[in-house]
């Protein structure tokens, strides 16, 4: 629960502490009322940014400008829980949203975001009196590697708790199968995101998933997500192939 609020007027205020009608004995209490100073810093896409919450109730804001329509993906780089939100030229793009484990295969409505050109503010905060440094990044297609279907791909996560993006062109009606061959040094999952930002399928990389059909033509993102449980300094290696089935 957030305990910050904004004062609308200048002057003297009364702070009222009110006991419950059911109290039958004196009640001791302790509190601290302090001003909160939020921060604002520029954000560069595809680059790790630390959201430093060094004061209870603080929000770390990051600003960036897009010169053209750009799909982006929020990449959580820590096993700490936190909230993030995004506002832009069309108003609030993402309300205050809990940052799930990247490896969570349940759909939460936030895969990649199709952002219009304009100026944006991304905000990060923690619950209540919690403080800490929260690393994250906002990935774009510039981070994506080209994926060739029916070809074995070998690689490693650049950050053990982060995500790697592969871009692959598929045609409506294509039947595909993700062959996750191996993972070493940690655990990771995959999710396939269609050109409209909708998750098509996903699972742990080495868990077998039946072939499935894609319903749109265009560029898809195959996202490999490192688990929150991976050691921060681990090297997570993987091997897989995205095969087109006959």
Coordinates of C-alpha atoms in Angstrom, one line a residue:
X1 CA 0.0 0.0 0.0
X2 CA 1.3 3.5 -0.9
X3 CA 1.2 6.0 1.9
X4 CA 2.3 9.1 -0.1
X5 CA 0.0 12.0 -0.9
X6 CA 0.2 15.5 -2.4
X7 CA -0.7 18.6 -0.5
X8 CA -2.9 21.0 -2.5
X9 CA -2.4 24.2 -0.4
X10 CA 0.3 26.0 1.5
X11 CA -0.2 26.5 5.2
X12 CA -0.5 24.8 8.6
X13 CA -2.1 21.4 8.8
X14 CA -3.5 19.3 11.7
X15 CA -2.7 15.6 11.7
X16 CA -5.4 13.7 13.6
X17 CA -4.7 10.3 15.1
X18 CA -8.0 8.6 16.0
X19 CA -8.3 5.5 18.1
X20 CA -10.8 2.8 17.4
X21 CA -14.1 2.9 19.4
X22 CA -13.4 -0.7 20.4
X23 CA -10.1 0.2 22.2
X24 CA -10.2 -0.5 26.0
X25 CA -6.7 0.6 26.9
X26 CA -4.1 3.2 26.1
X27 CA -2.6 2.7 22.6
X28 CA 1.1 3.5 21.9
X29 CA 2.1 4.6 18.5
X30 CA 5.1 5.8 16.4
X31 CA 5.2 7.5 13.0
X32 CA 7.2 9.8 10.8
X33 CA 5.8 12.4 8.4
X34 CA 8.4 13.4 5.9
X35 CA 8.6 15.1 2.5
X36 CA 9.2 12.8 -0.5
X37 CA 11.3 14.0 -3.4
X38 CA 10.9 12.0 -6.6
X39 CA 13.6 11.7 -9.2
X40 CA 13.6 12.1 -13.0
X41 CA 16.4 10.8 -15.3
X42 CA 16.6 10.2 -19.1
X43 CA 16.1 6.6 -20.3
X44 CA 17.9 5.0 -23.2
X45 CA 16.2 2.1 -24.9
X46 CA 18.0 -1.3 -24.7
X47 CA 20.2 -0.1 -21.8
X48 CA 20.0 -1.1 -18.2
X49 CA 18.7 1.7 -15.9
X50 CA 18.8 1.6 -12.1
X51 CA 15.7 2.9 -10.4
X52 CA 17.2 4.1 -7.0
X53 CA 14.5 4.2 -4.3
X54 CA 16.6 5.7 -1.5
X55 CA 13.6 7.1 0.4
X56 CA 10.4 5.6 1.5
X57 CA 7.5 6.5 -0.8
X58 CA 9.8 7.8 -3.6
X59 CA 9.0 7.3 -7.3
X60 CA 11.9 7.1 -9.8
X61 CA 10.8 8.6 -13.1
X62 CA 12.5 8.0 -16.5
X63 CA 11.8 10.1 -19.6
X64 CA 12.4 9.2 -23.2
X65 CA 11.2 10.3 -26.7
X66 CA 10.3 8.1 -29.7
X67 CA 10.6 9.6 -33.2
X68 CA 8.5 6.9 -34.7
X69 CA 6.1 4.1 -33.7
X70 CA 8.2 1.6 -31.7
X71 CA 7.3 -1.8 -30.1
X72 CA 9.1 -2.2 -26.7
X73 CA 9.3 -4.8 -24.0
X74 CA 9.8 -4.2 -20.3
X75 CA 12.6 -6.3 -19.0
X76 CA 12.7 -7.0 -15.2
X77 CA 16.4 -7.6 -14.2
X78 CA 16.0 -8.3 -10.4
X79 CA 14.3 -10.9 -8.2
X80 CA 12.9 -8.0 -6.1
X81 CA 9.2 -7.1 -6.5
X82 CA 8.3 -3.6 -7.6
X83 CA 5.7 -1.6 -9.5
X84 CA 6.1 0.3 -12.8
X85 CA 3.8 2.5 -14.9
X86 CA 4.0 4.3 -18.3
X87 CA 2.5 7.6 -19.5
X88 CA 2.8 9.1 -23.0
X89 CA 1.1 11.2 -25.6
X90 CA -2.0 9.1 -25.5
X91 CA -2.2 9.3 -21.7
X92 CA -1.6 6.4 -19.4
X93 CA -0.2 3.5 -21.4
X94 CA 0.3 1.2 -18.4
X95 CA -1.3 1.8 -15.0
X96 CA 0.7 1.1 -11.8
X97 CA 1.6 -2.6 -12.5
X98 CA 3.3 -5.3 -10.5
X99 CA 6.5 -6.5 -12.2
X100 CA 6.1 -10.2 -12.5
X101 CA 8.9 -12.8 -12.8
X102 CA 10.0 -12.6 -16.5
X103 CA 9.6 -16.4 -16.5
X104 CA 6.0 -16.3 -15.4
X105 CA 4.2 -18.0 -18.3
X106 CA 0.7 -16.7 -17.3
X107 CA -0.5 -13.9 -19.5
X108 CA -0.7 -10.5 -17.7
X109 CA -1.6 -8.3 -20.6
X110 CA 1.9 -6.8 -21.0
X111 CA 3.9 -8.4 -23.7
X112 CA 5.5 -5.9 -26.1
X113 CA 3.8 -2.5 -26.2
X114 CA 3.2 -0.8 -29.5
X115 CA 4.1 2.8 -28.7
X116 CA 3.4 5.8 -30.9
X117 CA 5.9 8.5 -31.6
X118 CA 6.1 11.1 -28.7
X119 CA 7.4 11.7 -25.2
X120 CA 7.0 9.2 -22.4
X121 CA 7.6 8.8 -18.7
X122 CA 8.2 5.4 -17.1
X123 CA 7.9 5.3 -13.3
X124 CA 9.2 2.7 -10.8
X125 CA 8.2 2.5 -7.1
X126 CA 8.1 0.1 -4.2
X127 CA 5.4 -0.7 -1.6
X128 CA 5.2 1.3 1.6
X129 CA 8.5 2.0 3.4
X130 CA 10.6 -0.3 1.2
X131 CA 13.8 1.1 -0.4
X132 CA 16.3 -0.3 -2.8
X133 CA 17.9 -0.2 -6.3
X134 CA 15.8 -1.7 -9.1
X135 CA 17.5 -2.5 -12.4
X136 CA 15.4 -2.8 -15.5
X137 CA 15.5 -2.0 -19.2
X138 CA 13.1 -1.3 -22.0
X139 CA 14.0 -3.4 -25.0
X140 CA 13.2 -2.6 -28.6
X141 CA 13.6 -4.3 -31.9
X142 CA 17.2 -3.1 -31.9
X143 CA 18.0 -5.7 -29.3
X144 CA 16.4 -8.5 -31.4
X145 CA 18.5 -11.1 -33.2
X146 CA 17.3 -12.6 -36.5
X147 CA 15.9 -16.1 -36.1
X148 CA 15.9 -18.6 -39.1
X149 CA 13.2 -21.3 -38.8
X150 CA 14.3 -25.0 -38.9
X151 CA 17.8 -24.0 -37.7
X152 CA 19.4 -24.8 -34.4
X153 CA 20.2 -21.6 -32.4
X154 CA 22.8 -21.6 -29.6
X155 CA 23.3 -18.6 -27.3
X156 CA 23.4 -17.3 -23.8
X157 CA 21.5 -14.6 -21.9
X158 CA 23.5 -11.4 -21.5
X159 CA 21.9 -11.0 -18.1
X160 CA 20.9 -14.1 -16.1
X161 CA 17.6 -12.6 -15.0
X162 CA 16.9 -10.7 -18.2
X163 CA 15.4 -11.4 -21.6
X164 CA 16.7 -12.0 -25.1
X165 CA 14.7 -11.3 -28.2
X166 CA 14.7 -13.1 -31.5
X167 CA 12.7 -11.8 -34.5
X168 CA 11.2 -14.2 -37.0
X169 CA 9.0 -13.7 -40.0
X170 CA 6.0 -16.0 -40.1
X171 CA 2.9 -16.3 -42.3
X172 CA -0.7 -16.8 -41.3
X173 CA -1.4 -20.5 -41.2
X174 CA 2.2 -21.5 -40.5
X175 CA 2.4 -24.5 -38.1
X176 CA 5.4 -24.2 -35.8
X177 CA 7.1 -26.2 -33.0
X178 CA 9.6 -24.9 -30.5
X179 CA 12.2 -27.6 -29.9
X180 CA 14.0 -26.6 -26.7
X181 CA 17.1 -28.7 -26.7
X182 CA 19.1 -27.6 -23.6
X183 CA 19.5 -25.1 -20.8
X184 CA 22.6 -24.8 -18.6
X185 CA 23.5 -22.4 -15.7
X186 CA 20.0 -21.6 -14.7
X187 CA 16.4 -21.8 -16.0
X188 CA 14.5 -19.9 -18.7
X189 CA 11.2 -19.9 -20.5
X190 CA 10.1 -18.8 -23.9
X191 CA 7.1 -16.9 -25.3
X192 CA 6.1 -16.1 -28.9
X193 CA 4.6 -12.7 -29.4
X194 CA 2.7 -11.9 -32.6
X195 CA 3.0 -8.6 -34.6
X196 CA 0.1 -7.1 -32.5
X197 CA 1.8 -7.7 -29.1
X198 CA -0.3 -10.8 -28.2
X199 CA 1.3 -13.9 -26.7
X200 CA 0.7 -16.9 -28.9
X201 CA 2.3 -19.6 -26.8
X202 CA 5.0 -20.1 -24.2
X203 CA 6.5 -22.5 -21.7
X204 CA 9.7 -23.5 -20.0
X205 CA 12.3 -24.0 -22.8
X206 CA 12.8 -27.7 -22.3
X207 CA 9.2 -28.5 -21.7
X208 CA 7.6 -30.1 -24.8
X209 CA 4.7 -28.1 -26.3
X210 CA 2.5 -29.4 -29.1
X211 CA 2.9 -27.7 -32.6
X212 CA 0.6 -24.7 -33.0
X213 CA -0.6 -22.5 -35.8
X214 CA 0.0 -18.7 -36.0
X215 CA -2.9 -16.5 -37.1
X216 CA -1.2 -13.4 -38.5
X217 CA 1.5 -12.6 -41.0
X218 CA 4.4 -10.5 -40.0
X219 CA 7.4 -10.2 -37.6
X220 CA 7.1 -12.2 -34.4
X221 CA 9.2 -11.9 -31.3
X222 CA 10.5 -15.1 -29.6
X223 CA 11.5 -13.9 -26.2
X224 CA 13.7 -16.0 -23.9
X225 CA 13.2 -15.0 -20.3
X226 CA 15.7 -15.8 -17.5
X227 CA 14.1 -16.8 -14.2
X228 CA 14.2 -14.6 -11.1
X229 CA 15.7 -17.6 -9.4
X230 CA 18.9 -17.5 -11.5
X231 CA 22.0 -16.2 -9.7
X232 CA 22.6 -12.7 -10.8
X233 CA 26.2 -13.4 -12.1
X234 CA 25.3 -16.8 -13.7
X235 CA 25.9 -17.6 -17.4
X236 CA 22.8 -19.1 -18.7
X237 CA 23.4 -21.0 -22.0
X238 CA 20.6 -22.4 -24.2
X239 CA 20.0 -24.2 -27.5
X240 CA 16.7 -24.4 -29.4
X241 CA 15.1 -24.5 -32.8
X242 CA 11.8 -23.0 -34.0
X243 CA 10.7 -25.5 -36.6
X244 CA 8.0 -25.2 -39.2
X245 CA 5.9 -28.3 -39.1
X246 CA 4.4 -29.8 -42.4

